[in-house]
Coordinates of C-alpha atoms in Angstrom, one line a residue:
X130 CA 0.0 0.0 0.0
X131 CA 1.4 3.2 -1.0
X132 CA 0.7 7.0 -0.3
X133 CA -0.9 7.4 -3.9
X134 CA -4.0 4.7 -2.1
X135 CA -4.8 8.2 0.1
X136 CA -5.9 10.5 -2.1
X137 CA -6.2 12.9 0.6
X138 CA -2.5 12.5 2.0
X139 CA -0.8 13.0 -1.6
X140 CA -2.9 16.2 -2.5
X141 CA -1.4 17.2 1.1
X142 CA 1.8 16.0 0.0
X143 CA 1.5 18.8 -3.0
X144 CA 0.6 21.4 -0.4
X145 CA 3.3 20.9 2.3
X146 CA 6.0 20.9 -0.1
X147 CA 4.6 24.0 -1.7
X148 CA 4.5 26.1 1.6
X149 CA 8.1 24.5 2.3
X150 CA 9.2 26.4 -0.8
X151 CA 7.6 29.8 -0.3
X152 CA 9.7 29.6 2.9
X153 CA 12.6 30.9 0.8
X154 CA 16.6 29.7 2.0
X155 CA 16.1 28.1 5.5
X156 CA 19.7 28.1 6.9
X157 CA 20.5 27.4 10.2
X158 CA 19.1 29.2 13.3
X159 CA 18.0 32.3 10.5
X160 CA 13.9 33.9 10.2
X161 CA 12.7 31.4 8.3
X162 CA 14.4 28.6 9.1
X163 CA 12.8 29.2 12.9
X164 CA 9.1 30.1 11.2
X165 CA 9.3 26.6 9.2
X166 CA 10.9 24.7 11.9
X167 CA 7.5 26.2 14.0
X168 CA 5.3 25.0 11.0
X169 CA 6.4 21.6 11.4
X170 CA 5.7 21.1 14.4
X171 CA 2.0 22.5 14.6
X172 CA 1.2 20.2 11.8
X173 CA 2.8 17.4 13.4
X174 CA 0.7 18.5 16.7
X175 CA -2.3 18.4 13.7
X176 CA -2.1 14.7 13.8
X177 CA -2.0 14.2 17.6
X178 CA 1.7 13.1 18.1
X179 CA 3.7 14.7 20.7
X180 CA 7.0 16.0 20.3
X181 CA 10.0 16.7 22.3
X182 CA 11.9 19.5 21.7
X183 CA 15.8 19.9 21.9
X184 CA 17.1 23.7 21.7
X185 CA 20.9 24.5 21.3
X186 CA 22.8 27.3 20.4
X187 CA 25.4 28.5 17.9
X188 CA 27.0 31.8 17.2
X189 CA 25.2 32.8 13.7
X190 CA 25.9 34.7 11.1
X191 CA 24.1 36.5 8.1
X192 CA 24.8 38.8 5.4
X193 CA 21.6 41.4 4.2
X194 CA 24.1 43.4 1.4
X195 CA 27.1 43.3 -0.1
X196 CA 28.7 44.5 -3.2
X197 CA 32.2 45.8 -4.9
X198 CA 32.5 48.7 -7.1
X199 CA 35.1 51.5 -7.8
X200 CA 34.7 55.0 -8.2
X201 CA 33.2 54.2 -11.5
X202 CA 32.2 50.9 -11.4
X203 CA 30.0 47.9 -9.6
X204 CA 31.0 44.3 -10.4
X205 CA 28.3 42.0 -10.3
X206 CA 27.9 39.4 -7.8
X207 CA 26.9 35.7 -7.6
X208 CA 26.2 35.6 -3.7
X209 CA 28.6 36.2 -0.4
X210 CA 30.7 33.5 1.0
X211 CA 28.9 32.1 4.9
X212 CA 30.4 33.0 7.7
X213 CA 33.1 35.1 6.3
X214 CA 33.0 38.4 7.8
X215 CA 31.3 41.9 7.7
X216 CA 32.1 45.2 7.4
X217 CA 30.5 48.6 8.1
X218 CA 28.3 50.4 5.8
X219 CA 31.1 52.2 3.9
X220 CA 33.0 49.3 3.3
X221 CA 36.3 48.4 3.2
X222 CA 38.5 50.1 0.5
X223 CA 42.1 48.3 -0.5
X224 CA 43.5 47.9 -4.2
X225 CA 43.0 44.3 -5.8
X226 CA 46.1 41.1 -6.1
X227 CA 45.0 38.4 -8.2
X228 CA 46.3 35.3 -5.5
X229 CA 46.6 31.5 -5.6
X230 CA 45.3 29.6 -3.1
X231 CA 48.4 29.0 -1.4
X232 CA 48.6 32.6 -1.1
X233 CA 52.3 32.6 -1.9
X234 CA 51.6 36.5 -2.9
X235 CA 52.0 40.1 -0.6
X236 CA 48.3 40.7 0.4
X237 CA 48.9 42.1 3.4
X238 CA 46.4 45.5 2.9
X239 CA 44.8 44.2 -0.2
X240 CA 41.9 42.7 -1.3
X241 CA 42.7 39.4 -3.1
X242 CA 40.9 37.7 -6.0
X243 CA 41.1 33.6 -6.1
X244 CA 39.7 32.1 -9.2
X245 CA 37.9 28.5 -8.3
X246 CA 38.1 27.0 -11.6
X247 CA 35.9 23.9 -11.0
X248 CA 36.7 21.6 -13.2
X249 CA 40.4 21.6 -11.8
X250 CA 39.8 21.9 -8.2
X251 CA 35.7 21.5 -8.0
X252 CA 37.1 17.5 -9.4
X253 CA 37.4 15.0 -7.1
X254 CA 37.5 10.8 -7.1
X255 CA 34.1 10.1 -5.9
X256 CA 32.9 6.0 -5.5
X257 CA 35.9 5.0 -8.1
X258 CA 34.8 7.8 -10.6
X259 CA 35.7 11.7 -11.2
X260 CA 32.7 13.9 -10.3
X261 CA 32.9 17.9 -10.4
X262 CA 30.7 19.1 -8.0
X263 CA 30.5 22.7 -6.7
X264 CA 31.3 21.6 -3.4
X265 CA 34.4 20.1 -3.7
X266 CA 35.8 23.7 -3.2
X267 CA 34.7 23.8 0.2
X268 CA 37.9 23.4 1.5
X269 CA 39.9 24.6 -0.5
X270 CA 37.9 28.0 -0.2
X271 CA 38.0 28.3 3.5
X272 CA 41.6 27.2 3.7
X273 CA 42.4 29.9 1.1
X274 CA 40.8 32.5 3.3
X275 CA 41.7 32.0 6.5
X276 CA 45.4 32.0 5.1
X277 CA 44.4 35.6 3.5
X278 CA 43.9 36.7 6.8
X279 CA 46.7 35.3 8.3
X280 CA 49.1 37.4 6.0
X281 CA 47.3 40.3 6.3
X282 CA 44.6 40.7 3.8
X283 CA 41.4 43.2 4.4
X284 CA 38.6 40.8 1.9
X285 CA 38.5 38.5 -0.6
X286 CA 36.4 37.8 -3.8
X287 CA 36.1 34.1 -5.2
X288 CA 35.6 33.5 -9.1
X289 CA 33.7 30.7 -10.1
X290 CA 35.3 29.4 -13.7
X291 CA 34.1 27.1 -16.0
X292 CA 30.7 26.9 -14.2
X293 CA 27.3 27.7 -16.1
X294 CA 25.7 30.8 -15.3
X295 CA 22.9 28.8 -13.9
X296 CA 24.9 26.8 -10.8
X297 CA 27.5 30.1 -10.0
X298 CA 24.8 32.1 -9.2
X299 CA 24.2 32.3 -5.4
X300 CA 25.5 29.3 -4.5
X301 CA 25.7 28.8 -0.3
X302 CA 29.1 27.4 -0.3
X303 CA 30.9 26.7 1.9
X304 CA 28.8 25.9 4.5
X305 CA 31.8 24.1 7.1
X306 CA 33.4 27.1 8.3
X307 CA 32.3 28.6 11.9
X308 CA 33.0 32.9 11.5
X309 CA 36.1 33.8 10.1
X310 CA 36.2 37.5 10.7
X311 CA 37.3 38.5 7.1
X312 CA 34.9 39.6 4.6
X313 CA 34.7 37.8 1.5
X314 CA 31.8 37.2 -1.6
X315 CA 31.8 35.8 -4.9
X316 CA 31.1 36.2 -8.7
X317 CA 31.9 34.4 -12.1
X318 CA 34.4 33.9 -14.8
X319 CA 32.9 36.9 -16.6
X320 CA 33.9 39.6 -14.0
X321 CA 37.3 37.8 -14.4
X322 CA 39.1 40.6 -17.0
X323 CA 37.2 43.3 -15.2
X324 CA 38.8 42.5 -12.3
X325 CA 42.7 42.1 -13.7
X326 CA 42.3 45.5 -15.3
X327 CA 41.6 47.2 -11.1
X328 CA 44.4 44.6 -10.3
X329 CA 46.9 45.9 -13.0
X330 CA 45.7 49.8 -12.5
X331 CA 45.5 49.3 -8.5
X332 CA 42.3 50.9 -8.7
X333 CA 41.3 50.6 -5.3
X334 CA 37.7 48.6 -4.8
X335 CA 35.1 49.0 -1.9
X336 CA 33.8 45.8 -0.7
X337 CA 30.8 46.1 1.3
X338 CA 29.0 43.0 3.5
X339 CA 26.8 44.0 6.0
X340 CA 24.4 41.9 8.1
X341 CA 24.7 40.5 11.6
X342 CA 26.7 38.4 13.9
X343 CA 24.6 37.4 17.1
X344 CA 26.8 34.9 19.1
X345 CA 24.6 32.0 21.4
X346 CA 21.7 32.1 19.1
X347 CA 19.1 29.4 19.8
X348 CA 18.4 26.9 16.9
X349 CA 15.9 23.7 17.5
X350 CA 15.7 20.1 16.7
X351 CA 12.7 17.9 18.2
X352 CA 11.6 14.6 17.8
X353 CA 8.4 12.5 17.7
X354 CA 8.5 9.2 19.8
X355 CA 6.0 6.2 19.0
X356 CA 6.0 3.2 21.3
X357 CA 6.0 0.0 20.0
X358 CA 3.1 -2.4 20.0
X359 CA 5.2 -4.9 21.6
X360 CA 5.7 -3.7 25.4
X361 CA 8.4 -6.9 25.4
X362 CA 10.4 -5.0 22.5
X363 CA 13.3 -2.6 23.6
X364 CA 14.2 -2.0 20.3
X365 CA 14.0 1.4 18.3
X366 CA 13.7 2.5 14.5
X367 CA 15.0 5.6 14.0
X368 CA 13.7 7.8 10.9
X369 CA 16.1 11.5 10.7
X370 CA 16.3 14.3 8.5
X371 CA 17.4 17.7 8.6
X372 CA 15.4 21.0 9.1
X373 CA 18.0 23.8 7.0
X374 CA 18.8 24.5 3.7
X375 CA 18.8 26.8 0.7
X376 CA 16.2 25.6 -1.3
X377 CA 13.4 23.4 -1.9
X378 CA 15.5 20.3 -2.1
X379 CA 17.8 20.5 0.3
X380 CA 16.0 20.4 2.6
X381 CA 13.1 18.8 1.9
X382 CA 13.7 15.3 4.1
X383 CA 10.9 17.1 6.9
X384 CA 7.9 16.9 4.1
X385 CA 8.5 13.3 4.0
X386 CA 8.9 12.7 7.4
X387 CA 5.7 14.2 7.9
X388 CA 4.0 12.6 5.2
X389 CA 5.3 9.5 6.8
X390 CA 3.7 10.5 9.9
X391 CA 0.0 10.9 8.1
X392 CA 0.6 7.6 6.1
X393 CA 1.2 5.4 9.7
X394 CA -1.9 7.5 11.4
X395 CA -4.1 7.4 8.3
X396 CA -3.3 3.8 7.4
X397 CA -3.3 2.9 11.2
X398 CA 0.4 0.7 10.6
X399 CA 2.2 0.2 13.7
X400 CA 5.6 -1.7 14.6
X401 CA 6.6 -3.7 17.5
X402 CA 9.9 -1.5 17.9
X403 CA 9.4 2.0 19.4
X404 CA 9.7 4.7 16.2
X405 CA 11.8 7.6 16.3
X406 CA 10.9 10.5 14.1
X407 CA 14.2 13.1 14.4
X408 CA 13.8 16.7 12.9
X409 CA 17.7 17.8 13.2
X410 CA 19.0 21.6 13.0
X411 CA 22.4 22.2 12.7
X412 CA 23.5 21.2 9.0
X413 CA 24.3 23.8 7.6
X414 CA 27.1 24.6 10.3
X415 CA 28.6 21.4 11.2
X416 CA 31.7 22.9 13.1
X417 CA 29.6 24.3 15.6
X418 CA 28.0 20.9 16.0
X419 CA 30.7 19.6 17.4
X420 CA 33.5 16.8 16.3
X421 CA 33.9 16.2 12.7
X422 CA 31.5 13.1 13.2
X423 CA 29.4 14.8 14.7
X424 CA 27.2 16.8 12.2
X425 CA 23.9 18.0 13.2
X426 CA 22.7 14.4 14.0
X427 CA 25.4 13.2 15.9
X428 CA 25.2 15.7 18.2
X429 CA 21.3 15.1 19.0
X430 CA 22.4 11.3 19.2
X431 CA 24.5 12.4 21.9
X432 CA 22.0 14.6 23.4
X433 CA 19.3 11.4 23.4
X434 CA 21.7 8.0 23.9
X435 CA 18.8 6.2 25.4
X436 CA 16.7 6.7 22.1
X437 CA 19.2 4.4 20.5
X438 CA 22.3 2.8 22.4
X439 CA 21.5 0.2 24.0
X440 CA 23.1 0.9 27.7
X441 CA 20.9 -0.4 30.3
X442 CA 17.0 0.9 30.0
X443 CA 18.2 2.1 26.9
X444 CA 16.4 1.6 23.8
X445 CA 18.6 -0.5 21.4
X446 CA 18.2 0.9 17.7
X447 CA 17.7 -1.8 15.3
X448 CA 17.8 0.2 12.3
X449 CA 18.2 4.3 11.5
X450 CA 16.7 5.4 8.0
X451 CA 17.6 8.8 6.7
X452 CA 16.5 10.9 3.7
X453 CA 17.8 13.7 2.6
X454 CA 17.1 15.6 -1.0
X455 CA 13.8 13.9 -2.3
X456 CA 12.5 14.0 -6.1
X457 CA 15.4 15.5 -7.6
X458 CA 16.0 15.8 -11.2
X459 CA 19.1 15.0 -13.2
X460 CA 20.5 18.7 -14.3
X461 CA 24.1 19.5 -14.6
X462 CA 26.6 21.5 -16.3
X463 CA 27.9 19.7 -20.0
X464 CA 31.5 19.2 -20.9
X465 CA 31.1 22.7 -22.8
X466 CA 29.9 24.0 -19.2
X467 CA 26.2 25.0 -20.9
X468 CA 23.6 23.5 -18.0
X469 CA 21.2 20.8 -18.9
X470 CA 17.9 19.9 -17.9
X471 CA 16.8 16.5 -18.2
X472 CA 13.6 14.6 -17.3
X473 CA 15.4 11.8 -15.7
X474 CA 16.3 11.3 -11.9
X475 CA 19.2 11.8 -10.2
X476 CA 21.5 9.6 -9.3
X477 CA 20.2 8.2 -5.5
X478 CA 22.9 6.9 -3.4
X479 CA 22.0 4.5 -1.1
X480 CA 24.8 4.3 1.8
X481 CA 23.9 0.8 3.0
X482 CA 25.2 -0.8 6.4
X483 CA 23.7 -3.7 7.7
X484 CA 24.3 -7.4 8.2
X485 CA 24.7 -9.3 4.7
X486 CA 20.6 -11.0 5.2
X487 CA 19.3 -7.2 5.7
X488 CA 21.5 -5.7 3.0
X489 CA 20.1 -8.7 0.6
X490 CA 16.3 -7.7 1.7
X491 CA 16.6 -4.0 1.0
X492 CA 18.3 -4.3 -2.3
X493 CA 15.4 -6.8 -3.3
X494 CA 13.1 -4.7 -2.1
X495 CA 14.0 -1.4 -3.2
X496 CA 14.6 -2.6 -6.9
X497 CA 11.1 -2.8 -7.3
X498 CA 11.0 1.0 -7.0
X499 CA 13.9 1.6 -9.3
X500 CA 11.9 2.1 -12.6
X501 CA 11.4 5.6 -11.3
X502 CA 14.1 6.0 -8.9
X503 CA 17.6 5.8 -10.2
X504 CA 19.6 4.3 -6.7
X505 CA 23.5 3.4 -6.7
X506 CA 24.1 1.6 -3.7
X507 CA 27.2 2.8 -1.9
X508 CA 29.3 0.9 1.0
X509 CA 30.3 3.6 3.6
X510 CA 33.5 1.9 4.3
X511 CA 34.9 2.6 0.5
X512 CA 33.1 6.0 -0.3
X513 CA 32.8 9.3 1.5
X514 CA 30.0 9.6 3.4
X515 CA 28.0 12.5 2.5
X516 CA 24.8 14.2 4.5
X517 CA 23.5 13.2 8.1
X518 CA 23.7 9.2 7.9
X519 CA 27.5 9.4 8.7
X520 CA 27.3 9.7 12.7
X521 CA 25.0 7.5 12.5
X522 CA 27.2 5.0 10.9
X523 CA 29.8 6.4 12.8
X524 CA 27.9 5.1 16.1
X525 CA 27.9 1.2 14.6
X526 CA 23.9 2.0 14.1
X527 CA 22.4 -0.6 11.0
X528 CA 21.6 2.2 8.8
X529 CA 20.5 3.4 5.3
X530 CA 20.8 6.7 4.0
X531 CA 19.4 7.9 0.8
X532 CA 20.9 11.1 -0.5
X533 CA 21.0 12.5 -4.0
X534 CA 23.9 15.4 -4.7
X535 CA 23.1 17.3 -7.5
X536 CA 25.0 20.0 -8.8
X537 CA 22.6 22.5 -8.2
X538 CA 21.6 21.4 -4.3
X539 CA 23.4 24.9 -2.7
X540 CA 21.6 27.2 -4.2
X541 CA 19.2 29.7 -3.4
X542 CA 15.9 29.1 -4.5
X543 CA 15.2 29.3 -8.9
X544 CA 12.6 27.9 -10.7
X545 CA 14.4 24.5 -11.5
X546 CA 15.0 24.1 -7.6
X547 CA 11.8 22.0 -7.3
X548 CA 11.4 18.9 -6.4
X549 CA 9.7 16.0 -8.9
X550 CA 6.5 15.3 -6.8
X551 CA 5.8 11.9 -8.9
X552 CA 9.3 11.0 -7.6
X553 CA 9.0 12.3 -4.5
X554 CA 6.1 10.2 -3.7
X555 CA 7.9 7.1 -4.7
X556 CA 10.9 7.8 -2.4
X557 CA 8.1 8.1 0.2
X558 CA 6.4 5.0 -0.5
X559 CA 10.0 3.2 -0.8
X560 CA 10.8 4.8 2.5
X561 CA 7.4 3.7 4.0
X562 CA 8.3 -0.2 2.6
X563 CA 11.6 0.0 4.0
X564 CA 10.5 0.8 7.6
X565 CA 7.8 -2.2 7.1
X566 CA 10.1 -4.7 6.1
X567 CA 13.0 -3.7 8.7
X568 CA 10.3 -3.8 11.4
X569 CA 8.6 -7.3 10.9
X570 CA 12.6 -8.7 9.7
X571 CA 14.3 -11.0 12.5

């Protein structure tokens, strides 16, 4: 049985999703991302579930403007670089120096330029092939400023090269680094001559990037707990996503979650282990999370061990489940850098880790759901682990993650930032059969 048999939950499917988008960027502990986080949880409250909450704090950090221009000039922008730094209305003013990323040059009083050129560094070895992915600069990007600072510099502008017009505009990247206390934005390869001649003519530039800085800002994650129908079962199934992100895909994990929430109470299905249902914050600044295996669910496993360890009274988790990026399309920048749309789906990776029986279930299971999905399964031990399924790999939890990483996922809401609802729906549903078939396996 299958969301599409409740006519009712998948025209609410449609809706949810749609209010998630008009939300606009939700990253962590911002306006929004607190309005929608509050959203969730009074139409979780809808369906009579109780919820626990889980506040913590982070220092955050947003930009509301920020530009460069000369006397006579602006140079157009693709978006500002997170937790970088900011500046006072006027600015600061210091001549230009064209910099590698070593920063092997003088730019102690300058302001220097670093061109990303992603198909060099943006390239990395990814599950035994070579994918170009915006974020592979992450940390090359932060290592490059924080040396800039280090030797002196006043601000820095990044250059995305050899990227479409479509995936270098206002792209959230990186999204790793806590405050750096130097200001820096970005723009593209076509700002790339402009910016040699100010270099060349040390025509002094005035970057500007204001916004604020509010140190031990509250952010929430909360959780709905179902007890099992078995009062003899200590066992727990954890289901997790993530609350922040830029766009309608990422994240949009919390519209399934809740779908999955109407599907159990609508279709009255129950499990013999107790269900966790985890709405994480914290994504979107990892470092402030806590260790690097930490990530924003890691440190609310922490914060909950007897949800899931075992120790004692302690719930023992059989299995964890976590989506992330539902009913994404396949669209991505050509050889020729020109950016494609296709009606196909991303590629889903599956990070699988469970006993050999279990792992031989899913797979059987889930290709029955592939005609629509496209899923490459992936074993944690051999590939990087991407998205908020690592700590809980990390903690020896049986897990399954799905996660799609399109090209486009960091940017801020466009038109082709929507998700595929007919795909959507069957991510659901395979997420749904998954939970069914973990819960009634030995």
């Amino acid at each position: 049985m299958t969301i599409a048999n409740f006519p009712t939950l998948s025209k609410q499917l449609n809706q949810w999703q749609s209010h998630l988008n008009d939300y606009g960027p939700r990253l962590t502990a911002n306006s929004t991302h607190k309005e929608s986080i509050n959203w969730l949880k009074e139409e979780i409250q809808k369906l009579d579930y109780a919820i626990t909450s889980d506040v913590h704090y982070l220092n955050f950090w947003e930009a509301t403007a920020y530009s460069v221009r000369s006397v006579n000039q602006e140079i157009p922008l693709s978006s500002y670089f997170p937790y970088s730094g900011l500046t006072s209305d006027t600015g600061i003013t210091a001549p230009l120096i064209f910099a590698d990323t070593n920063v092997s040059q003088d730019v102690r009083g300058k302001i220097p330029v670093f061109i990303m050129d992603i198909s060099k560094v943006g390239t990395a070895t990814f599950n035994s092939e070579e994918i170009m992915h915006p974020m592979n600069i992450l940390a090359i990007a932060i290592n490059a400023l924080a040396a800039a600072k280090t030797k002196g510099a006043v601000g820095a502008i990044f250059v995305w090269e050899n990227l479409s017009p479509e995936l270098s505009g206002k792209e959230i990247l990186p999204f790793q680094n806590e405050f750096m206390d130097i200001p820096a934005v970005w723009t593209n390869a076509s700002q790339i001559d402009t910016l040699r001649e100010m270099a060349d003519s040390k025509t002094p530039v005035t970057l500007t990037l204001v916004g604020n800085y509010v140190e031990n800002t509250e952010t929430e994650s909360f959780f709905v707990k179902i007890p099992g129908t078995n009062p003899d079962n200590h066992e727990s199934l954890l289901l997790t996503t993530h609350t922040d992100g830029p766009n309608a895909i990422e994240e949009n994990g919390p519209v399934a979650l809740l779908t999955i929430l109407k599907y159990l109470k609508d279709s009255r299905t129950t499990f013999p282990q107790t269900l966790i249902v985890a709405f994480v914050s914290g994504h979107f600044q990892q470092r402030q999370m806590g260790t690097d295996n930490a990530k924003a669910t890691g440190r609310w496993l922490d914060k909950f061990p007897e949800l899931w360890d075992g120790q004692g009274p302690h719930l023992k988790a059989k299995f964890a489940l976590t989506l992330e990026h539902l009913g994404c399309l396949h669209y991505y920048d050509n050889q020729t850098h020109q950016f494609v749309q296709t009606s196909t789906p991303q590629e889903n990776y599956a990070y699988l880790n469970t006993d050999n029986e279990t792992s031989h279930l899913l797979e059987k299971m889930i290709t029955t759901f592939d005609d629509i999905d496209d899923i490459t399964y992936l074993d944690p031990t051999q590939a990087a682990y991407f998205g908020e399924g690592m700590p809980i790999y990390k903690r020896g939890i049986p897990n399954l993650a799905m996660i799609t990483m399109p090209e486009w996922l960091f940017l801020e809401p466009l038109p082709f930032t929507q998700p595929d609802m007919q795909l959507m729906r069957a991510q659901i549903d395979t997420a749904i059969a998954i939970l069914k078939a973990i819960s009634q396996s030995a």
